[in-house]
Amino acid sequence: MTNPENKPRRRFLGRTGAGTALLALAPGVRLVDLVLAKDEDEPASDETRWGLLVDANRCTTGCRACVSACEDEHALAKTGRNRLDPQWIRKVELVDESNDRSLSIPLMCQHCEDPPCVEVCPTGASFKRADGMVLVDKHTCIGCRYCMMACPFNARSFVHEEVTGQKSYSPRGKGTVESCTLCVHRVDNDRTPACVESCAVDGHGALAFGDLNDAESTVSKTARSQPHRELRPDLALNTGVRYRGV
Amino acid sequence: MTQRLAIALLMILSFGASSIADVNLPSYPKGRGEYCVEPTDVMRRDHFEYLMHHRQISVHLGVRSKRHSLVGCVDCHASQADDGTYISVNEPGQFCRSCHVYTAVKIDCFSCHAAVPDAVVKQ
Amino acid sequence: MDKIRFQVLAGTHTGYRLLLWLLIILIGIGLIAAHHMESQGHWVTGMDNRVVWGLPHVFAIFLILSASGALNTASISSVFGGSDYQPLARLSGLLAVTLLTGGLAVLVLDLGRPDRLVVAMTYYNFSSVFAWNVFLYTGFVLVVLIYLWVMMTPQMRGYVRSVGMVALIWRLILTSGTGAIFGFLVARDAYDTAIMAPLFILMSLSLGMAVFWVSTLTLCRWNGYLLSPELSGKLRRLSALFILGVLYLVALHHLTNLYMAHHQGIERFLLVDGGVYPWLFWLGFVLCGGIVPVWWFLDRRFSTPAWTVTAALMVIVGGLCHLYVTIIGGQAYPLRLVSGYRVDSGFYDGEITHYLPSLPELALGIGGVSLALLMIVVAVRILPFLPTVTGSLPGSNQG
Ligand code: SF4
Ligand code: SF4
């Protein structure tokens, strides 16, 4: 296979060029800054590290906007057997062990920088793209489920039966493993993940998406100015999804 | 002896002829547009090479060029029923299936990939 | 010392024929089950998105571990100079190959995409222990086949020791590798420990001996061959030792876990209040697969072949229970998703997963065991694996 050697060229779009991606949440706070977008024939660049910042203070118990948006976007139909339903993103209610404070968070693939799922996958079907997205190449996934054993967050699902009605941009099928793709098909087209969009539309704005490597991006700025954490800091995964207020 | 041989030969020949006549060459609906992304004979021979290459660079490297993408194949080659709904390219007699049945090559694409274009969603 | 001669299994015993047909039928059922699982998808099994490895994996890992352990006798015979073990060396090598093949068959047929075996063989991720294990397994089969050939070819006598050495080292790495599959799962409290590799080595020694007892004593009985009391005594003591070793490491594992604050939950679950798992652990593994067989192996009153086989069967059952508790119990207990927080409610988060193995899974597992056994009983009819004359046992020279 030829590996395009051409150095990633970055295109400066300018604020207006990024158009729809600039959704105003509150004065001075923007959802994403996709001022740098890539050409369609350009490979993902390791200068970018896509990440999500979840604000648990804004996330509310009972709200499932992000989950529904994900299900619609990727045509994740219910299987009729709860325990086999695909779960790319799910809502989890937490209780602080020290003071019994309870909170609600969305939980999806954390897009670990050192992903255990990638480390264990025998065929290399689980892989991390240059820009930090952890994905499954379903062409080479043999369905051994070792990655599911390795993932600390139960973030992956196995497709237990035949699937129909897939979206053209989100192939999925029986016998392979799947998980949150960070909506790679949208991000590659300068859009934000479906969950982020729906959370904003619902007025919560608990999810922010952007380039963690870009010092000027909102996620980076917020991450610098506000305390945030990984869910399992002890495992040193350096996740791309970070949580505030947890 | 020679007579028998001649009869046998005749029988073999007629078998051969009848089986050629019996074979249905694949027939399938015409795709949209004037041309395919590559010359037809090249596509016929090498489409899987293009698809394989594209699969590698799109999935792993994030190259999103459209030219050799499977989605593009489906967009042009899925035919429409009278009521306007799309028919899967993997249905018998449709674009992908007809040739693959003829050549007895299993298609593994459509257990995961959509075999019809996405429905247009109103924004 | 008398010369040892080997022969193919003679005569057609009714038991042999029955066994042959039974095995063929069981393999057939296993294949049907595998096909069912593949064509329907894994929803027909008890596995789900929480318990992702189920009964097939219990059987597969059992077979793989016993394969390596079954080579004990051959190793002792050719590497450690135990010439009185030699009559059983070939059989021991045969068991190693067949058990491994059975185990791998189960593992492959349980894949979500077994049709992509070629992918598994051509795409390798070298940071994955799983991928390394694929090499270790196929290599092991190859090494043992060469080992068998060397043992069976008189001109190759000189190489038996060195090839035996390679096989010994290979299988130690192989079992460590199998243990490492679990050791690498850092987020799972049940497995996250360095003890996993040595524990798997000892389990393989003990399970391998057990399988070896059952098959060897049966085959030798059909062949009219009696194990000398000395050899049998030595092997029985060895079995007891291995079982004690496993018990010791398991105790060590659980005790160290109890000292780690975060591991107490899973320990309680597996050992005290986890429903079926504590029962399988204490009754199945510790009592039936541990204490009782150790006693029988060490007590001379139980030294008849019948008692020995019974003890070995109990070790096998105990081993399966142990693997079930380890593999499935370890997954049934919820993960600690967020440090410092309890998961209060969620989509099956923070809850125990109830796993119930389904019939196809069981059939697949048993099919794998049957495949291994079928290969053994067929091989002994084709090649001279069985000893006919033992050393220094009076009256056994009937040849
Ligand atoms: S959260 Fe799980 S699936 Fe996602 S990258 Fe980390 S280990 Fe892999
Ligand atoms: S299930 Fe697929 S992605 Fe996961 S470890 Fe196995 S081959 Fe890799």
Coordinates of C-alpha atoms in Angstrom, one line a residue, chain B:
Chain B
M1 CA -15.4 -47.7 -33.9
T2 CA -14.9 -44.5 -35.8
Q3 CA -18.7 -44.1 -35.8
R4 CA -18.9 -44.3 -32.1
L5 CA -16.1 -41.8 -31.7
A6 CA -17.9 -39.5 -34.0
I7 CA -21.1 -39.8 -32.0
A8 CA -19.2 -39.2 -28.8
L9 CA -17.5 -36.1 -30.3
L10 CA -20.9 -34.8 -31.5
M11 CA -22.4 -35.3 -28.1
I12 CA -19.6 -33.4 -26.4
L13 CA -19.8 -30.6 -28.8
S14 CA -23.5 -30.2 -28.5
F15 CA -23.3 -30.3 -24.7
G16 CA -20.7 -27.5 -24.9
A17 CA -22.8 -25.5 -27.3
S18 CA -26.0 -25.9 -25.2
S19 CA -24.2 -24.9 -22.0
I20 CA -22.8 -21.8 -23.6
A21 CA -26.3 -20.9 -24.8
D22 CA -27.7 -21.5 -21.3
V23 CA -25.4 -19.2 -19.5
N24 CA -26.9 -15.8 -18.8
L25 CA -24.3 -13.2 -19.1
P26 CA -24.7 -10.8 -16.2
S27 CA -27.1 -8.0 -17.0
Y28 CA -27.7 -5.1 -14.7
P29 CA -29.1 -1.6 -14.7
K30 CA -27.0 1.1 -16.1
G31 CA -25.3 3.5 -13.7
R32 CA -26.0 7.2 -13.4
G33 CA -23.8 9.6 -15.4
E34 CA -21.7 9.3 -18.6
Y35 CA -18.6 7.7 -17.3
C36 CA -17.3 5.7 -14.4
V37 CA -14.3 7.0 -12.4
E38 CA -12.0 4.8 -14.5
P39 CA -12.4 3.3 -18.0
T40 CA -14.9 0.4 -17.8
D41 CA -12.5 -2.4 -18.7
V42 CA -10.1 -1.2 -16.1
M43 CA -12.9 -1.1 -13.5
R44 CA -14.1 -4.5 -14.5
R45 CA -10.6 -5.9 -13.9
D46 CA -9.3 -3.9 -11.1
H47 CA -12.2 -2.3 -9.1
F48 CA -11.2 -4.3 -6.0
E49 CA -7.7 -3.0 -6.2
Y50 CA -9.0 0.6 -6.1
L51 CA -11.4 -0.2 -3.3
M52 CA -8.7 -2.0 -1.3
H53 CA -6.4 0.9 -1.7
H54 CA -9.0 3.4 -0.8
R55 CA -10.1 1.4 2.2
Q56 CA -6.6 1.5 3.6
I57 CA -6.0 5.2 3.1
S58 CA -9.4 6.3 4.2
V59 CA -9.8 4.2 7.3
H60 CA -6.3 4.4 8.6
L61 CA -4.9 7.7 7.3
G62 CA -8.1 9.7 7.1
V63 CA -7.9 10.5 3.4
R64 CA -11.4 11.4 2.3
S65 CA -11.1 11.7 -1.4
K66 CA -14.3 10.5 -3.1
R67 CA -13.1 9.1 -6.4
H68 CA -12.5 5.4 -5.4
S69 CA -14.8 5.3 -2.4
L70 CA -17.4 2.5 -2.2
V71 CA -20.0 5.0 -1.3
G72 CA -19.5 6.5 -4.7
C73 CA -20.0 3.2 -6.4
V74 CA -23.3 2.7 -4.5
D75 CA -24.4 6.3 -5.2
C76 CA -24.2 5.8 -9.0
H77 CA -25.0 2.2 -9.4
A78 CA -28.0 1.6 -7.1
S79 CA -31.0 1.6 -9.3
Q80 CA -34.4 3.0 -8.3
A81 CA -37.7 1.1 -8.2
D82 CA -40.8 2.7 -9.7
D83 CA -41.7 4.3 -6.5
G84 CA -38.3 6.0 -6.3
T85 CA -36.9 3.9 -3.5
Y86 CA -33.4 2.6 -4.0
I87 CA -32.7 -1.1 -4.6
S88 CA -29.7 -2.6 -3.0
V89 CA -26.7 -3.1 -5.3
N90 CA -26.4 -6.5 -3.6
E91 CA -29.9 -7.7 -4.7
P92 CA -30.0 -10.4 -7.4
G93 CA -29.8 -8.9 -10.8
Q94 CA -28.4 -5.6 -9.5
F95 CA -25.1 -4.1 -10.3
C96 CA -22.7 -5.7 -7.9
R97 CA -24.5 -9.0 -7.4
S98 CA -25.1 -9.9 -11.0
C99 CA -21.4 -10.1 -11.9
H100 CA -20.4 -11.6 -8.6
V101 CA -22.9 -14.4 -9.0
Y102 CA -21.6 -14.9 -12.5
T103 CA -18.0 -15.1 -11.4
A104 CA -18.8 -16.9 -8.2
V105 CA -17.0 -14.4 -6.0
K106 CA -18.4 -13.7 -2.6
I107 CA -19.0 -10.0 -1.8
D108 CA -18.2 -9.3 1.8
C109 CA -18.8 -5.5 1.6
F110 CA -22.5 -5.3 2.3
S111 CA -22.7 -7.1 5.6
C112 CA -21.4 -3.8 7.0
H113 CA -21.6 -1.2 4.2
A114 CA -24.9 0.4 3.1
A115 CA -25.9 -1.0 -0.3
V116 CA -28.2 2.0 -1.0
P117 CA -27.5 5.7 -1.0
D118 CA -28.3 7.5 2.2
A119 CA -31.8 8.9 2.3
V120 CA -31.7 12.7 2.0
V121 CA -32.3 14.1 5.4
K122 CA -34.1 17.4 5.6
Q123 CA -32.1 19.8 7.6

